Short mmCIF file of C-alpha atoms in Angstrom, two decimals:
data_model
loop_
_atom_site.label_atom_id
_atom_site.label_comp_id
_atom_site.label_asym_id
_atom_site.label_seq_id
_atom_site.Cartn_x
_atom_site.Cartn_y
_atom_site.Cartn_z
CA MET Z 1 8.38 -2.26 -17.69
CA GLU Z 2 8.72 1.18 -18.94
CA GLU Z 3 10.59 4.10 -16.68
CA VAL Z 4 8.68 7.05 -16.26
CA GLY Z 5 10.13 8.32 -13.57
CA ILE Z 6 13.79 8.18 -11.28
CA VAL Z 7 12.52 9.33 -7.93
CA GLY Z 8 15.37 8.70 -6.02
CA GLU Z 9 18.56 6.00 -6.35
CA PHE Z 10 16.66 3.28 -5.16
CA VAL Z 11 13.37 3.96 -6.16
CA ARG Z 12 11.47 3.73 -9.30
CA VAL Z 13 8.34 4.39 -10.96
CA GLU Z 14 7.63 2.59 -14.26
CA THR Z 15 4.60 1.38 -15.88
CA ASP Z 16 3.41 -1.96 -16.15
CA PRO Z 17 3.93 -2.62 -20.27
CA ASP Z 18 -0.03 -4.15 -20.61
CA HIS Z 19 -1.81 -2.00 -18.61
CA PRO Z 20 -0.59 1.51 -18.90
CA ALA Z 21 -2.80 3.15 -16.27
CA VAL Z 22 -1.07 0.92 -13.21
CA ALA Z 23 2.34 2.22 -12.10
CA VAL Z 24 4.74 0.76 -9.95
CA ILE Z 25 6.54 1.84 -7.37
CA ARG Z 26 9.81 0.08 -7.71
CA LEU Z 27 12.48 -0.76 -4.92
CA ASP Z 28 15.28 -1.49 -5.34
CA ARG Z 29 18.22 -1.33 -2.94
CA PRO Z 30 20.66 -4.64 -3.32
CA LYS Z 31 20.24 -7.26 -1.73
CA VAL Z 32 17.32 -6.83 0.62
CA ASN Z 33 15.71 -3.78 0.12
CA ALA Z 34 16.68 -2.60 3.23
CA LEU Z 35 14.83 0.78 4.28
CA ASN Z 36 17.05 3.61 4.74
CA ALA Z 37 16.11 7.06 4.36
CA VAL Z 38 17.27 7.66 0.73
CA MET Z 39 15.18 4.77 0.28
CA THR Z 40 12.65 6.23 2.20
CA ALA Z 41 12.64 9.77 0.78
CA GLY Z 42 12.30 8.03 -2.67
CA ILE Z 43 9.01 5.91 -1.55
CA ALA Z 44 7.48 9.57 -0.32
CA ASP Z 45 8.55 10.95 -3.52
CA ALA Z 46 6.80 8.17 -5.66
CA ALA Z 47 4.12 8.18 -3.94
CA LYS Z 48 3.42 11.76 -4.78
CA GLN Z 49 4.54 11.13 -8.07
CA VAL Z 50 1.89 8.71 -8.95
CA SER Z 51 -0.90 10.70 -6.67
CA THR Z 52 -1.27 13.45 -8.81
CA ASP Z 53 -0.18 11.73 -12.29
CA PRO Z 54 -3.69 11.85 -14.09
CA GLY Z 55 -2.63 8.67 -16.37
CA VAL Z 56 -2.13 6.54 -13.15
CA ARG Z 57 -5.68 4.97 -11.94
CA ALA Z 58 -3.79 2.48 -9.98
CA VAL Z 59 -0.52 1.05 -8.39
CA VAL Z 60 1.77 -1.72 -7.42
CA VAL Z 61 4.50 -1.51 -5.00
CA TYR Z 62 6.97 -3.81 -5.69
CA GLY Z 63 10.33 -5.16 -4.53
CA GLY Z 64 11.60 -7.74 -7.15
CA GLU Z 65 11.31 -11.27 -7.50
CA ARG Z 66 13.24 -11.96 -4.72
CA VAL Z 67 12.33 -9.37 -1.56
CA PHE Z 68 10.09 -7.08 -1.02
CA VAL Z 69 11.71 -5.18 2.10
CA ALA Z 70 13.45 -7.14 4.54
CA GLY Z 71 13.12 -4.56 7.27
CA ALA Z 72 14.88 -0.92 8.16
CA ASP Z 73 18.87 -0.43 7.69
CA ILE Z 74 19.89 -1.59 11.25
CA LYS Z 75 23.19 -0.38 10.65
CA GLU Z 76 21.97 3.21 9.82
CA MET Z 77 19.99 3.51 13.36
CA ALA Z 78 22.02 1.21 15.60
CA ASP Z 79 23.93 4.10 17.55
CA ARG Z 80 21.48 6.94 16.79
CA THR Z 81 20.07 9.08 19.97
CA ALA Z 82 16.37 8.70 20.78
CA ALA Z 83 16.51 12.44 19.55
CA GLU Z 84 17.65 11.50 16.39
CA MET Z 85 15.61 8.24 15.82
CA ARG Z 86 11.88 10.69 16.97
CA GLU Z 87 13.03 12.93 13.68
CA TYR Z 88 14.08 9.51 11.71
CA ALA Z 89 10.75 7.58 12.71
CA ARG Z 90 8.86 10.69 11.80
CA ASN Z 91 10.31 10.66 7.90
CA LEU Z 92 9.31 7.29 8.27
CA GLN Z 93 5.77 6.99 8.89
CA SER Z 94 5.30 9.97 6.51
CA ALA Z 95 6.43 8.21 3.53
CA LEU Z 96 4.21 5.34 4.40
CA THR Z 97 1.02 7.68 5.19
CA LEU Z 98 1.93 9.11 1.59
CA VAL Z 99 1.45 5.64 0.01
CA ALA Z 100 -1.82 4.90 2.54
CA ARG Z 101 -3.16 8.06 0.94
CA VAL Z 102 -2.30 7.97 -2.83
CA PRO Z 103 -5.83 8.43 -4.11
CA LYS Z 104 -6.28 5.39 -6.25
CA PRO Z 105 -5.87 1.86 -5.43
CA VAL Z 106 -2.36 0.18 -4.74
CA VAL Z 107 -1.60 -3.05 -4.23
CA ALA Z 108 1.59 -4.54 -2.25
CA ALA Z 109 3.43 -7.39 -4.24
CA VAL Z 110 5.32 -9.36 -1.64
CA THR Z 111 7.87 -11.49 -2.42
CA GLY Z 112 10.38 -12.98 0.00
CA TYR Z 113 10.27 -11.21 3.39
CA ALA Z 114 8.12 -8.34 4.43
CA LEU Z 115 9.44 -7.81 7.79
CA GLY Z 116 9.20 -4.61 9.92
CA GLY Z 117 9.43 -1.49 7.95
CA GLY Z 118 8.55 -3.62 4.91
CA LEU Z 119 5.51 -5.21 6.67
CA GLU Z 120 4.81 -1.77 7.65
CA LEU Z 121 4.75 -0.61 3.80
CA ALA Z 122 2.84 -3.15 3.08
CA LEU Z 123 -0.05 -2.06 5.65
CA ALA Z 124 0.02 1.05 3.99
CA ALA Z 125 -1.68 -0.62 0.53
CA ASP Z 126 -5.25 -1.47 0.13
CA PHE Z 127 -4.63 -5.46 -0.99
CA ARG Z 128 -1.26 -7.20 -0.28
CA VAL Z 129 -0.77 -10.63 -2.60
CA ALA Z 130 2.39 -12.69 -1.62
CA GLY Z 131 4.10 -15.87 -2.97
CA ALA Z 132 3.61 -19.14 -1.31
CA GLY Z 133 7.53 -18.91 0.12
CA THR Z 134 6.76 -15.04 1.88
CA ARG Z 135 7.63 -14.87 5.47
CA LEU Z 136 6.08 -11.25 6.97
CA GLY Z 137 6.60 -9.88 10.69
CA VAL Z 138 7.21 -7.04 13.05
CA PRO Z 139 10.37 -8.41 14.32
CA GLU Z 140 11.27 -5.16 16.31
CA ILE Z 141 11.00 -6.70 19.73
CA GLN Z 142 14.01 -9.09 19.53
CA LEU Z 143 16.27 -5.88 19.12
CA GLY Z 144 14.91 -4.47 22.12
CA VAL Z 145 12.44 -2.06 20.50
CA ILE Z 146 8.57 -1.40 19.02
CA PRO Z 147 7.80 -1.26 15.23
CA GLY Z 148 7.76 2.26 14.25
CA ALA Z 149 6.39 3.35 10.98
CA GLY Z 150 2.95 2.04 11.40
CA GLY Z 151 3.30 -1.67 12.76
CA THR Z 152 1.02 -1.03 16.30
CA GLN Z 153 -1.74 1.12 14.57
CA ARG Z 154 -2.07 -0.35 11.05
CA LEU Z 155 -1.17 -4.05 12.08
CA PRO Z 156 -4.34 -4.28 14.68
CA ARG Z 157 -6.85 -2.45 12.53
CA LEU Z 158 -6.25 -5.25 9.69
CA VAL Z 159 -5.82 -8.29 12.10
CA GLY Z 160 -7.30 -7.43 14.73
CA PRO Z 161 -5.96 -6.49 18.74
CA SER Z 162 -5.02 -9.72 19.94
CA ARG Z 163 -3.53 -11.50 16.73
CA ALA Z 164 -1.15 -7.82 16.18
CA LYS Z 165 -0.11 -7.99 19.84
CA GLU Z 166 1.14 -11.92 19.22
CA MET Z 167 3.20 -10.99 16.29
CA ILE Z 168 3.98 -7.87 18.44
CA PHE Z 169 4.78 -9.19 21.62
CA THR Z 170 7.02 -12.27 19.91
CA GLY Z 171 8.34 -10.92 16.91
CA ARG Z 172 7.70 -14.32 14.84
CA HIS Z 173 7.66 -14.87 10.86
CA VAL Z 174 4.12 -15.86 9.80
CA LYS Z 175 3.92 -17.92 6.69
CA ALA Z 176 2.16 -16.82 3.70
CA ASP Z 177 -1.02 -19.63 3.93
CA GLU Z 178 -1.24 -18.16 7.86
CA ALA Z 179 -0.91 -14.77 6.55
CA ARG Z 180 -3.78 -15.39 4.23
CA GLU Z 181 -6.09 -17.17 7.17
CA ILE Z 182 -5.81 -13.77 9.38
CA GLY Z 183 -6.64 -11.62 7.18
CA LEU Z 184 -2.86 -9.92 6.71
CA VAL Z 185 -2.49 -10.60 3.19
CA ASP Z 186 -5.59 -10.92 0.70
CA GLU Z 187 -3.94 -13.37 -2.05
CA VAL Z 188 -1.21 -16.25 -2.41
CA VAL Z 189 0.03 -17.05 -5.55
CA PRO Z 190 3.02 -18.93 -6.37
CA ASP Z 191 5.94 -17.06 -6.32
CA GLU Z 192 6.85 -16.30 -9.63
CA GLU Z 193 3.32 -15.45 -9.84
CA VAL Z 194 3.27 -12.35 -7.50
CA TYR Z 195 3.58 -9.23 -10.12
CA ARG Z 196 0.92 -10.51 -12.55
CA ALA Z 197 -1.38 -11.45 -9.80
CA ALA Z 198 -1.19 -8.13 -8.25
CA VAL Z 199 -1.42 -6.31 -11.18
CA ALA Z 200 -4.46 -8.19 -12.35
CA ARG Z 201 -5.96 -7.29 -8.86
CA VAL Z 202 -5.60 -3.46 -9.48
CA ALA Z 203 -5.73 -3.36 -13.37
CA LYS Z 204 -9.57 -3.98 -12.46
CA TYR Z 205 -9.76 -0.55 -11.54
CA ALA Z 206 -8.05 1.42 -14.35
CA GLU Z 207 -11.14 1.77 -16.05
CA GLY Z 208 -13.41 2.80 -13.38
CA PRO Z 209 -14.64 6.14 -11.92
CA ALA Z 210 -11.25 7.55 -10.57
CA VAL Z 211 -13.12 10.19 -8.49
CA ALA Z 212 -15.50 7.79 -6.92
CA LEU Z 213 -12.73 5.34 -6.35
CA ALA Z 214 -10.89 7.70 -4.37
CA ALA Z 215 -13.59 9.34 -2.36
CA ALA Z 216 -14.93 5.57 -1.54
CA LYS Z 217 -11.19 4.79 -0.35
CA GLU Z 218 -10.72 7.90 1.94
CA ALA Z 219 -14.31 7.70 3.08
CA VAL Z 220 -13.45 3.95 4.15
CA ASP Z 221 -9.71 5.05 5.64
CA ARG Z 222 -11.34 7.98 7.23
CA GLY Z 223 -13.97 6.44 8.97
CA LEU Z 224 -11.81 3.31 10.29
CA GLU Z 225 -9.96 6.68 12.27
CA THR Z 226 -13.49 7.73 13.95
CA ASP Z 227 -16.78 7.11 15.57
CA LEU Z 228 -19.69 5.85 13.50
CA ASP Z 229 -21.46 8.95 12.92
CA THR Z 230 -18.52 11.09 12.19
CA GLY Z 231 -17.70 8.33 9.58
CA LEU Z 232 -21.45 8.46 8.29
CA GLU Z 233 -20.57 12.28 7.69
CA ILE Z 234 -17.87 11.51 5.80
CA GLU Z 235 -19.51 9.11 3.71
CA ARG Z 236 -22.49 11.65 2.98
CA LEU Z 237 -20.39 14.79 1.78
CA HIS Z 238 -18.54 12.06 -0.61
CA PHE Z 239 -21.59 10.36 -1.49
CA ALA Z 240 -23.38 14.06 -2.33
CA GLY Z 241 -20.25 15.47 -4.03
CA LEU Z 242 -19.89 13.05 -6.51
CA PHE Z 243 -22.98 14.26 -8.06
CA ALA Z 244 -20.87 17.05 -9.46
CA THR Z 245 -18.87 14.28 -11.80
CA GLU Z 246 -19.30 13.64 -15.67
CA ASP Z 247 -18.66 9.79 -14.17
CA GLN Z 248 -21.83 10.15 -12.04
CA ARG Z 249 -23.89 11.49 -15.23
CA ASN Z 250 -22.42 9.16 -17.52
CA GLY Z 251 -22.99 5.83 -14.85
CA MET Z 252 -26.54 6.84 -13.49
CA HIS Z 253 -27.74 7.66 -17.18
CA SER Z 254 -25.97 4.66 -18.90
CA PHE Z 255 -27.72 2.44 -16.07
CA VAL Z 256 -31.27 3.86 -17.28
CA GLY Z 257 -30.68 3.85 -21.08
CA GLN Z 258 -28.62 0.68 -21.17
CA GLY Z 259 -28.92 -1.40 -17.71
CA PRO Z 260 -26.09 -2.13 -15.45
CA GLY Z 261 -22.37 -2.50 -16.45
CA LYS Z 262 -22.23 -0.85 -19.56
CA ALA Z 263 -21.16 2.76 -18.78
CA SER Z 264 -17.41 4.12 -19.34
CA PHE Z 265 -16.26 6.57 -17.36
CA GLY Z 266 -13.39 9.22 -17.71
CA GLY Z 267 -12.23 9.65 -14.49
CA ARG Z 268 -13.95 13.42 -13.93
#
């Protein structure tokens, strides 16, 4: 992969060599990518970078072949006060929310362990591809606390409240096949194929209508946060607004003149 930006000591933004419009947020804090304050800041900066780069049309979040993120750095937080942890949790939540709000398709390529903050990072993506040997979970209850970076909110929205409560209350590790069955991950592949499968999942969007894809993502995500009537209003406004784009004109004129599936989009 070609490195296009160092955004922190433990985070890089790279370009996939076969798909130049696919950016990779590469996490690299040996040995297990434990989240600390520096890595959290790097994730935030990386999310901002890929969000504003017009050359990026889709994003992969990848921790490497061995592990995605095994959790937060417990040594860093073990002796902090409640006041200090309020700020710590705010920063971590903010970083993962920046990932969730990247206005482009985002997939988490999950290998090894995605626990605690690692699973919460994966939950901030639109899709999750996991290796067959992956273990996922929110084990914070075993430390006498609860998830603090979206686990109590994004997890039940994805798998339902009962399954989320069972995972949170027990802190158990969920195997990849079960994770797929309950909708926690979208695809399970052999461990060595995780990265390529993740790229393949989002690369197909790279030539799509970028403005419409961003609108669709925001309409779904914002709609899930509100009541149906408000969600429908969000959808209506985005739908109408897309008629000011070149992609809409290209797409509809191509459909009328050549039939479906022939349009090319410039992302404007």
